PDB file of C-alpha atoms in Angstrom:
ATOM      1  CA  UNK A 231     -17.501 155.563-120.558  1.00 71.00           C
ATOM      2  CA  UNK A 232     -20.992 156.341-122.186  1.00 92.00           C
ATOM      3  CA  UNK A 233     -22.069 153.266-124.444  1.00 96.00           C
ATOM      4  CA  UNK A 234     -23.753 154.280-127.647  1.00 98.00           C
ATOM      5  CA  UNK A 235     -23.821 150.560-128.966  1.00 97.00           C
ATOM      6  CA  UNK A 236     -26.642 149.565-130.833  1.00 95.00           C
ATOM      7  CA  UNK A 237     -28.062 152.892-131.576  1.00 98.00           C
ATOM      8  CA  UNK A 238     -27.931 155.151-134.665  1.00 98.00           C
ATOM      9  CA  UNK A 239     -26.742 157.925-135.081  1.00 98.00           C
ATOM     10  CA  UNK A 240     -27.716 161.090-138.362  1.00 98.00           C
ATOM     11  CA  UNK A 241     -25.172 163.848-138.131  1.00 98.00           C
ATOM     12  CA  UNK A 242     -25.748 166.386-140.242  1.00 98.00           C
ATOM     13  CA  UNK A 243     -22.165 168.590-141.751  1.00 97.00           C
ATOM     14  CA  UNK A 244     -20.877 165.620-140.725  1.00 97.00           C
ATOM     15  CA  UNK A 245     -18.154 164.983-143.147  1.00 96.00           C
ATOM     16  CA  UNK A 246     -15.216 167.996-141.305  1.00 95.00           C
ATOM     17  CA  UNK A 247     -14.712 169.998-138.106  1.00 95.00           C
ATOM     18  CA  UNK A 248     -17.165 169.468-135.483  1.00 97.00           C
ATOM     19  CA  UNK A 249     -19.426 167.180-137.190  1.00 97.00           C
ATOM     20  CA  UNK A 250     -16.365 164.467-138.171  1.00 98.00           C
ATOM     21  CA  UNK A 251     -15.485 164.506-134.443  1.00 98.00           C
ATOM     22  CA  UNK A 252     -18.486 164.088-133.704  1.00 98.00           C
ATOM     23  CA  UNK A 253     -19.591 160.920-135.990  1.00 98.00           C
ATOM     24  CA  UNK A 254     -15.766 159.635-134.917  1.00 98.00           C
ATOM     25  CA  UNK A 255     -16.401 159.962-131.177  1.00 98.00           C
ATOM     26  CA  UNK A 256     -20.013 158.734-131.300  1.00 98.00           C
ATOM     27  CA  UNK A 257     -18.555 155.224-133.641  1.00 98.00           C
ATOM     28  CA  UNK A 258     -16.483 154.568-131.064  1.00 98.00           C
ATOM     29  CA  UNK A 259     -18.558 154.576-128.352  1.00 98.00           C
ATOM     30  CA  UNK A 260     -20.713 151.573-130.330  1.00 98.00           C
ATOM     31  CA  UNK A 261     -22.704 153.728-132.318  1.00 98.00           C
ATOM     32  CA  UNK A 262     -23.240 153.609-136.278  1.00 98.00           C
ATOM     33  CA  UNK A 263     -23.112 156.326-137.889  1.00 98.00           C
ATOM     34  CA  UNK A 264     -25.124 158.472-141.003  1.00 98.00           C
ATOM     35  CA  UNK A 265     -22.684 161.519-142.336  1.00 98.00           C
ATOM     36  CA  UNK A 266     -24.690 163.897-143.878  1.00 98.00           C
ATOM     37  CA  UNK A 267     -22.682 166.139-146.001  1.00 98.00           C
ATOM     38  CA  UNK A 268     -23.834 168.977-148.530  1.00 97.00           C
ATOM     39  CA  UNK A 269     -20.847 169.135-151.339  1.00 94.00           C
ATOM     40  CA  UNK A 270     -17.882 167.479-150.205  1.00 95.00           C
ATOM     41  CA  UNK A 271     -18.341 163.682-150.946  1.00 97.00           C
ATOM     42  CA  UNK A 272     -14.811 162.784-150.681  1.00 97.00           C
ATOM     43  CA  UNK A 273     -14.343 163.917-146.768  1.00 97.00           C
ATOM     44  CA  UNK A 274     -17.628 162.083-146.255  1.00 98.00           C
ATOM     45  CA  UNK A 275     -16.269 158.922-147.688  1.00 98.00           C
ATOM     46  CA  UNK A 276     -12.823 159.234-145.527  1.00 98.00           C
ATOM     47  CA  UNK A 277     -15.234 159.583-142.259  1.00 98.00           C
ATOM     48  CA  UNK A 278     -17.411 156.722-143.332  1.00 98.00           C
ATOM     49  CA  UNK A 279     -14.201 154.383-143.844  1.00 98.00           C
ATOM     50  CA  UNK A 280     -13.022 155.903-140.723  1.00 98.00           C
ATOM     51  CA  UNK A 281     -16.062 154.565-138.803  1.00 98.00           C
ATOM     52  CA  UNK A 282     -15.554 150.954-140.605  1.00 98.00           C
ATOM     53  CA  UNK A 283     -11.996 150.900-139.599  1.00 98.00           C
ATOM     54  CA  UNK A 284     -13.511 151.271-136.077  1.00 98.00           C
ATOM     55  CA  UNK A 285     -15.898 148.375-136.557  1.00 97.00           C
ATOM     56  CA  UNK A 286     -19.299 150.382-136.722  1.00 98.00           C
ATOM     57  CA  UNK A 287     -21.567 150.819-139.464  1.00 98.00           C
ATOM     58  CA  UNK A 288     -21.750 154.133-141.830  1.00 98.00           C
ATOM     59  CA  UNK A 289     -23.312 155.596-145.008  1.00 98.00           C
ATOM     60  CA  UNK A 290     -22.793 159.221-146.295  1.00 98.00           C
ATOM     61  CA  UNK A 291     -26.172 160.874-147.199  1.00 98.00           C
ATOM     62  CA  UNK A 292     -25.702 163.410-149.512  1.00 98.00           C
ATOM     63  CA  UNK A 293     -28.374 166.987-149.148  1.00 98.00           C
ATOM     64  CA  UNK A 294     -28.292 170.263-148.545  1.00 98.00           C
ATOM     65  CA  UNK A 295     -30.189 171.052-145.420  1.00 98.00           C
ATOM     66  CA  UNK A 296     -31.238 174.400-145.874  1.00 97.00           C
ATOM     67  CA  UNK A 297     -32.802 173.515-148.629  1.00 97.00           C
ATOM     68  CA  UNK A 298     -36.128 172.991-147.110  1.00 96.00           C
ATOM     69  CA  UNK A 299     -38.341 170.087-145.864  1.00 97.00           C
ATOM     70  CA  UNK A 300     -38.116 167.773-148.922  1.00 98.00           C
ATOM     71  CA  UNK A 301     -34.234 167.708-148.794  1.00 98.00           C
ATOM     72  CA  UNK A 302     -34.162 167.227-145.247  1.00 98.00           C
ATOM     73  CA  UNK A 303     -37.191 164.144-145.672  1.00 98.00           C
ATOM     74  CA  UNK A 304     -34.964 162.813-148.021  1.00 98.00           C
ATOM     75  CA  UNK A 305     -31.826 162.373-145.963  1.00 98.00           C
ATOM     76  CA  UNK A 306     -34.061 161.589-142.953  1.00 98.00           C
ATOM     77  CA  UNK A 307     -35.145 158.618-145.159  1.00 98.00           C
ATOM     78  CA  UNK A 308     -32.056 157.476-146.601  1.00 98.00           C
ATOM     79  CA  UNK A 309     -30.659 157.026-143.599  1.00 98.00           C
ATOM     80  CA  UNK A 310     -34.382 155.135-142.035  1.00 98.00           C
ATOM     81  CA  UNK A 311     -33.839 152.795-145.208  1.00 98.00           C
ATOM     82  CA  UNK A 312     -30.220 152.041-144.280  1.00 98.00           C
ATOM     83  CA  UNK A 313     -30.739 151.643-141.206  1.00 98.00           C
ATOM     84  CA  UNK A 314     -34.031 151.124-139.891  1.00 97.00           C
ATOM     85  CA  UNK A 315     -34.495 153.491-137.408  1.00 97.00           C
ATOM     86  CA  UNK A 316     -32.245 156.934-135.800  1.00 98.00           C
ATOM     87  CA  UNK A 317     -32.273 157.502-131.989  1.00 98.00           C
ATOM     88  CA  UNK A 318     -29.921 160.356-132.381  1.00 98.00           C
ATOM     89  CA  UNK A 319     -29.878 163.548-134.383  1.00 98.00           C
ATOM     90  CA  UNK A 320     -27.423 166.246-134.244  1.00 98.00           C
ATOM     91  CA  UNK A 321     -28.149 169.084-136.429  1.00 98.00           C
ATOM     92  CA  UNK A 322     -24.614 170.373-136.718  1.00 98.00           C
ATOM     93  CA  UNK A 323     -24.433 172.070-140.610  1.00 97.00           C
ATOM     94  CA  UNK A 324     -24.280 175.584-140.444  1.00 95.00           C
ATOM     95  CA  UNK A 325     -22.342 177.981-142.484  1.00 94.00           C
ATOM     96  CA  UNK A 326     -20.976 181.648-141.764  1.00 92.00           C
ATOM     97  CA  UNK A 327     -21.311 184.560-143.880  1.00 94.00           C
ATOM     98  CA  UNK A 328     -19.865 187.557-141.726  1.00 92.00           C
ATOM     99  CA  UNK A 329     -20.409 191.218-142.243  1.00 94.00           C
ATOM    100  CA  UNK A 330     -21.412 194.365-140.280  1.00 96.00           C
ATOM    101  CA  UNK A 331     -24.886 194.795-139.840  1.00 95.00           C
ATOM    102  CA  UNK A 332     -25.131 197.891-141.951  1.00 96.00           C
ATOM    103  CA  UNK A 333     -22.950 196.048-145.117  1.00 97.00           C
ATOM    104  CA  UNK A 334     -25.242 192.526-144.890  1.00 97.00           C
ATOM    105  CA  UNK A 335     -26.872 191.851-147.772  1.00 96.00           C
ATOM    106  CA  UNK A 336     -30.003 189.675-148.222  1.00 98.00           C
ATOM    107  CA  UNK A 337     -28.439 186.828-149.694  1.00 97.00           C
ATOM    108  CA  UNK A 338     -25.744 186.323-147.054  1.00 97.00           C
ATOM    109  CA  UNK A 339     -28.494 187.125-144.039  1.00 98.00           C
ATOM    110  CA  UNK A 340     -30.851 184.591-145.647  1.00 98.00           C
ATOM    111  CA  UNK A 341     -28.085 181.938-146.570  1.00 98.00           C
ATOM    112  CA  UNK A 342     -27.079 181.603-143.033  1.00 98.00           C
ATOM    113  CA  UNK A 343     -30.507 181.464-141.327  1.00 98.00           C
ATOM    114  CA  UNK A 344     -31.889 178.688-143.850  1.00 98.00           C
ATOM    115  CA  UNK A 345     -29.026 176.947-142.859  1.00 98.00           C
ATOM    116  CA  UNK A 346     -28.273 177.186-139.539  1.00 98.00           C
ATOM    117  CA  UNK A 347     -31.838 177.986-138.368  1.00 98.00           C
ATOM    118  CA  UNK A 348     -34.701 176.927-140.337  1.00 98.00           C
ATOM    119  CA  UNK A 349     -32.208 173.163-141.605  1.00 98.00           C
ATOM    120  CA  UNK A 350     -32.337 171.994-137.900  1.00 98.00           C
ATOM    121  CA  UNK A 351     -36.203 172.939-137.841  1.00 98.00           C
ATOM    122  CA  UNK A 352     -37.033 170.639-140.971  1.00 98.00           C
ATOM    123  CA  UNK A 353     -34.627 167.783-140.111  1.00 98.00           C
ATOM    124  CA  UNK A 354     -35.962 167.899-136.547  1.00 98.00           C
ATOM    125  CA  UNK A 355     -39.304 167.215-137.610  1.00 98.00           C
ATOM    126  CA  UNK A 356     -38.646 164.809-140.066  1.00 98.00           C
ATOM    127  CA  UNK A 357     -36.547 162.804-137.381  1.00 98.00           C
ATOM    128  CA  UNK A 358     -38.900 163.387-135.267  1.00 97.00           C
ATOM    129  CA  UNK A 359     -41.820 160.911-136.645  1.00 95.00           C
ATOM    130  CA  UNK A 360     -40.026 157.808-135.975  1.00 96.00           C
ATOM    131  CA  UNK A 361     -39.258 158.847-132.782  1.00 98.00           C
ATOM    132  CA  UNK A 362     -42.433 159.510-131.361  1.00 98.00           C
ATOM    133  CA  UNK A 363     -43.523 155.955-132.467  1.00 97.00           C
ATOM    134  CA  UNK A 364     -39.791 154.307-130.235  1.00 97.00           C
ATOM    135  CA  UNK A 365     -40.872 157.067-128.224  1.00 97.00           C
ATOM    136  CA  UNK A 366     -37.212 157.382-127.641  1.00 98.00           C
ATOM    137  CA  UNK A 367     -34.479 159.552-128.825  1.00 98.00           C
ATOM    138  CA  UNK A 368     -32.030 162.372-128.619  1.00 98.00           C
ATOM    139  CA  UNK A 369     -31.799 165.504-130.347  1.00 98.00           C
ATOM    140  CA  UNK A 370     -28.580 167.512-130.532  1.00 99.00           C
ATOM    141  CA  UNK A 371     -28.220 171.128-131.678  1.00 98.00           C
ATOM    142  CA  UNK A 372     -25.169 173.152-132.231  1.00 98.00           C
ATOM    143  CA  UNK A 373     -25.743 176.569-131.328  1.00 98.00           C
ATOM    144  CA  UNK A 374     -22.682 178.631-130.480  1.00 96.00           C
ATOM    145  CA  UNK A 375     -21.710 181.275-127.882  1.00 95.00           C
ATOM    146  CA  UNK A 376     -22.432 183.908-130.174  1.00 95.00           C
ATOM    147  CA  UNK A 377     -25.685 182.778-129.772  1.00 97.00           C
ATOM    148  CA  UNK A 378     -25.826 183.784-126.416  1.00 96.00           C
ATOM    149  CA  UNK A 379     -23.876 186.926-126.256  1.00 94.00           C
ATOM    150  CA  UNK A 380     -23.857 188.186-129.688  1.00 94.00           C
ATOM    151  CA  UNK A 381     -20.709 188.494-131.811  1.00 90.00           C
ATOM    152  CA  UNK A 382     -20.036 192.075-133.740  1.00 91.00           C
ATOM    153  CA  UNK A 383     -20.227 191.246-137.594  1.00 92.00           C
ATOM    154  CA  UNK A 384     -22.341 188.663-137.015  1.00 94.00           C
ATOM    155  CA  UNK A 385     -25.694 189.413-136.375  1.00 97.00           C
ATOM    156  CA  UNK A 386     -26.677 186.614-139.091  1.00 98.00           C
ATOM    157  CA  UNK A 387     -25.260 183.617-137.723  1.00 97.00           C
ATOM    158  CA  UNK A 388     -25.774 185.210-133.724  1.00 97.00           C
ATOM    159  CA  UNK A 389     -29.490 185.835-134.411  1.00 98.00           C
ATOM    160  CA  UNK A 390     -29.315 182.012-135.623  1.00 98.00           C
ATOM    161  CA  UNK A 391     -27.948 180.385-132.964  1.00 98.00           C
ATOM    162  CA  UNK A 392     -29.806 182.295-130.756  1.00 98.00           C
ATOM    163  CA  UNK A 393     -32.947 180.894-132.677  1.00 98.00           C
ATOM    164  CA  UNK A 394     -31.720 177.921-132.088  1.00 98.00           C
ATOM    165  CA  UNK A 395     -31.539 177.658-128.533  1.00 98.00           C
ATOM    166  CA  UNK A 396     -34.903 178.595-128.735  1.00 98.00           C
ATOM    167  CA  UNK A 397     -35.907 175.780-130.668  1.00 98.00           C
ATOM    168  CA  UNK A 398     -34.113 173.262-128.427  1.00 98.00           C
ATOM    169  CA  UNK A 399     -36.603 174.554-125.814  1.00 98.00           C
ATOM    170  CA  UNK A 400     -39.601 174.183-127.268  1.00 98.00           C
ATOM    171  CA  UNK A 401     -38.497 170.698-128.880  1.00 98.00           C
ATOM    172  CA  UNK A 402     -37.594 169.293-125.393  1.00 98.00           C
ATOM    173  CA  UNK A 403     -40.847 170.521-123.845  1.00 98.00           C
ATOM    174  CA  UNK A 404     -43.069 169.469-126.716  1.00 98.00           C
ATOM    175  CA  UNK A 405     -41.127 165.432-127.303  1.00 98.00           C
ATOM    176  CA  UNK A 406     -40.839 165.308-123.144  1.00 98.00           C
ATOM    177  CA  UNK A 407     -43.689 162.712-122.894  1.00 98.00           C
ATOM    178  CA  UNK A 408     -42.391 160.708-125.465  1.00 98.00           C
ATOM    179  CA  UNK A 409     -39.241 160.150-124.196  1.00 98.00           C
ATOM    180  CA  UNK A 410     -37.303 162.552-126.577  1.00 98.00           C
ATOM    181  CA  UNK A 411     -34.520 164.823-125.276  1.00 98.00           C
ATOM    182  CA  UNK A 412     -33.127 167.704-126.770  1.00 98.00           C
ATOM    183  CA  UNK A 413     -30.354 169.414-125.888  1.00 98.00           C
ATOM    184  CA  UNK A 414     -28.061 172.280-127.407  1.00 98.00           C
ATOM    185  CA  UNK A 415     -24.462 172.775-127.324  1.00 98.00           C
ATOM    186  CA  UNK A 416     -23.126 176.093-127.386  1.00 98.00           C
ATOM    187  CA  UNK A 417     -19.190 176.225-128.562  1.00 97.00           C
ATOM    188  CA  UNK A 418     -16.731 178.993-127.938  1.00 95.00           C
ATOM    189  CA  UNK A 419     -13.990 179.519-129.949  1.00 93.00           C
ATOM    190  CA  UNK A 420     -13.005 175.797-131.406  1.00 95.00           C
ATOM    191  CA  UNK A 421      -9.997 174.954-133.875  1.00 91.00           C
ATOM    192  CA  UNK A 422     -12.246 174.011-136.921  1.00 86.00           C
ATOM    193  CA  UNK A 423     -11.677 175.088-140.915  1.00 77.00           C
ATOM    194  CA  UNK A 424     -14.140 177.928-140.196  1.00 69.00           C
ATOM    195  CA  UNK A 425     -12.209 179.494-136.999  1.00 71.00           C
ATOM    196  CA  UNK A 426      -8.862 179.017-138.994  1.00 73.00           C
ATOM    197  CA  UNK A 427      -9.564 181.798-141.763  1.00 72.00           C
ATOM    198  CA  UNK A 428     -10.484 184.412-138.903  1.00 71.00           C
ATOM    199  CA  UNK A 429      -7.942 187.042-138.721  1.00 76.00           C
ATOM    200  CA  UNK A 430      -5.351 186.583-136.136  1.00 81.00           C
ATOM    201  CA  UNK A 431      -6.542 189.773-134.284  1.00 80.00           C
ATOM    202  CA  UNK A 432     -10.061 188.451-134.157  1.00 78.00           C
ATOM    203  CA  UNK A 433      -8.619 185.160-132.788  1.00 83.00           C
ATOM    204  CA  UNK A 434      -6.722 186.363-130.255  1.00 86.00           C
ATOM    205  CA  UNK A 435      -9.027 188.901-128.687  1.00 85.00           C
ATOM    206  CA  UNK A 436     -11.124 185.837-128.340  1.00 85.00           C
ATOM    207  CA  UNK A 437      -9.102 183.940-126.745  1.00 90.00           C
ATOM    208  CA  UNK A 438      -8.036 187.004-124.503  1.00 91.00           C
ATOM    209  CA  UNK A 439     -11.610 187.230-123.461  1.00 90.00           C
ATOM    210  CA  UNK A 440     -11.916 183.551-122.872  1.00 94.00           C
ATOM    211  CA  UNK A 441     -11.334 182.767-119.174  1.00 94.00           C
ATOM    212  CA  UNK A 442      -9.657 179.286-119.696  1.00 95.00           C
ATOM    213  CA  UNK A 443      -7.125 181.304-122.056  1.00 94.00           C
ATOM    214  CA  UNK A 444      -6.752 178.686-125.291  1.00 93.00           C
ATOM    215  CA  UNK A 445      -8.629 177.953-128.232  1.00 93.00           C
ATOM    216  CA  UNK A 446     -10.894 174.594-127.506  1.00 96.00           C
ATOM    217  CA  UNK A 447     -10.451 171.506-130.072  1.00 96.00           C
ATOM    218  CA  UNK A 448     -13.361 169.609-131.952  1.00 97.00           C
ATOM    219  CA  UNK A 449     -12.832 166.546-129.298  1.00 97.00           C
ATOM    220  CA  UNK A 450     -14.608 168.765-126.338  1.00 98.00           C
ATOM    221  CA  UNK A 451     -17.478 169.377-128.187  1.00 98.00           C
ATOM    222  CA  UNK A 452     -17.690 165.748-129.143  1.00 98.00           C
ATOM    223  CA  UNK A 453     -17.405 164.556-125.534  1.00 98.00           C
ATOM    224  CA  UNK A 454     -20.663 166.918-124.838  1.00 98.00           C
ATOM    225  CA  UNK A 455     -22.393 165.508-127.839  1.00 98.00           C
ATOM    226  CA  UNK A 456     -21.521 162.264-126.599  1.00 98.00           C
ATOM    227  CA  UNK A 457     -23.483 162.282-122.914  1.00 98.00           C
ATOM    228  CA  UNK A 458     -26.117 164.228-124.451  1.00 98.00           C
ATOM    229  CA  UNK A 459     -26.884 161.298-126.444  1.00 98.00           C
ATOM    230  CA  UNK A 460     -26.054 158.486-124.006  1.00 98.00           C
ATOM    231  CA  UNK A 461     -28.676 157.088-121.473  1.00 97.00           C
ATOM    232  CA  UNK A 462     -26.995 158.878-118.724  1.00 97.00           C
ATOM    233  CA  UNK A 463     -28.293 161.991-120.049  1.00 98.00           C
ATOM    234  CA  UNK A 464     -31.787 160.647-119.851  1.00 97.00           C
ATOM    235  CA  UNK A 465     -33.310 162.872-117.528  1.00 98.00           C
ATOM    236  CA  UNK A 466     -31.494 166.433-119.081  1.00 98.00           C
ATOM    237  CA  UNK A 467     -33.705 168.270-121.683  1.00 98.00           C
ATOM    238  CA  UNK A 468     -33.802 171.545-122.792  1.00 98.00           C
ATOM    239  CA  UNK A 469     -30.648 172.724-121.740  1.00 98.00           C
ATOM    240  CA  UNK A 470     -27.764 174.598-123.349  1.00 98.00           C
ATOM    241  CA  UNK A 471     -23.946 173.531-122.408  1.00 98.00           C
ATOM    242  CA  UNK A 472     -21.391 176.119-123.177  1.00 97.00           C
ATOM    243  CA  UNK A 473     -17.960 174.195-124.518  1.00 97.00           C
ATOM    244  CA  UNK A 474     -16.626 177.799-124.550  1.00 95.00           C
ATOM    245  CA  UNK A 475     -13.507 177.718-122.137  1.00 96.00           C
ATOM    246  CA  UNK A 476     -15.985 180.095-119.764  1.00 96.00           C
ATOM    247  CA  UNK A 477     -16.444 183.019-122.457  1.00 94.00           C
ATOM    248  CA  UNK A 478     -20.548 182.956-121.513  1.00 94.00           C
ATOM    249  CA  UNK A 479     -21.448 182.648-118.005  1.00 89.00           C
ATOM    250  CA  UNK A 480     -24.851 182.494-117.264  1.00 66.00           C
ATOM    251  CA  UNK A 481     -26.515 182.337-113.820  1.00 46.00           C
TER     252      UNK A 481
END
């Protein structure tokens, strides 16, 4: 069992899908807990009594991250006033707006970058300060398989994720000395509220191409997030762990 106690934890999206299990899985491994949510304050106040009801500490911080580096300083220090300090980050909002490359307009291309791309980039630096002065800490990206092998109709949110990953690199190899880690997880297909309004065709070729054969639930990404921010993960940077069932397999 990985043992998060005494460290906190800013999850960004953290208030459904991915990002509750997260901030759930994380609280009861010791940790408390910042849920960062965008809109929905009432989900963000059902996770928050969720983590009390487990004993840990929680706030939700409202922002929108891809709003730019004053929103994302701003949650950054609502959650340093609350708490003092963060030793883990997971940059976890991101949004979808699918269409063929030939249909995508502006808005929708530059929606899904600012949040999915550039949102990590500002929260990761603003994080980033008060852990080069612990010179500890753990940063966690979600970047996706379509990331990694591109996804038709979604060359927004693919050329995001893929952005991503590169980010994660050059974040683990410029925080290294410091004793910051940075890591990326890339999901397959996962049973979240954004997977649930694909059509069933698009499901189910996915799953066909999927070598495990099912659809994966927000707990296995959770258990990745979880050792990527534990101390047994201490000496893994810059690396990107497919929770995908085998759909990507790199060499």
């Amino acid at each position: 069992m990985f043992d998060l106690t005494g460290k906190v934890a800013l999850i960004t999206g953290g208030s459904r899908g991915l990002g509750r299990a997260i901030a759930l899985a994380f609280a009861r491994q010791g940790a408390d807990v910042a849920v960062n949510f965008r809109g929905n304050a009432e989900a963000a106040d059902e996770v928050v009594t969720e983590i009390h009801g487990l004993g840990r500490q929680a706030i939700a911080v409202q922002g929108d991250t891809s709003a730019g580096r004053d929103a994302c300083e701003a949650i950054a220090k609502a959650t340093l006033d609350e708490f003092g300090t963060v030793d883990i980050l997971v940059n976890n909002a991101g949004i979808t707006r699918d269409n063929l490359l030939m249909r995508m307009d502006a808005d929708d291309w530059d929606s899904v970058l600012d949040t999915n791309l550039s949102g990590p980039f500002w929260m990761t630096r603003a994080i980033a300060r008060p852990m080069l002065k612990a010179r500890s800490g753990r940063i966690i990206n979600m970047s996706s398989a379509a990331g990694r092998m591109g996804n038709p109709g979604q060359a927004n949110y693919s050329a995001a994720k893929a952005g991503l990953i590169g980010l994660t690199k050059t974040t683990a190899r410029e925080l290294a000395s410091r004793g910051i880690t940075c890591n990326a997880i890339a999901p397959g297909l996962i049973e979240t509220d954004l997977t649930a309004v694909m059509p069933e065709a698009a499901t189910q070729a996915l799953t066909t191409m999927t070598p495990l054969g099912y659809v994966g639930s927000v707990d296995d990404v959770a258990a990745a997030a979880v050792y990527f921010a534990s101390d047994e993960a201490r000496y893994v940077t810059g690396q990107v762990l497919g929770v995908d069932g085998g759909i990507v397999m790199g060499s």
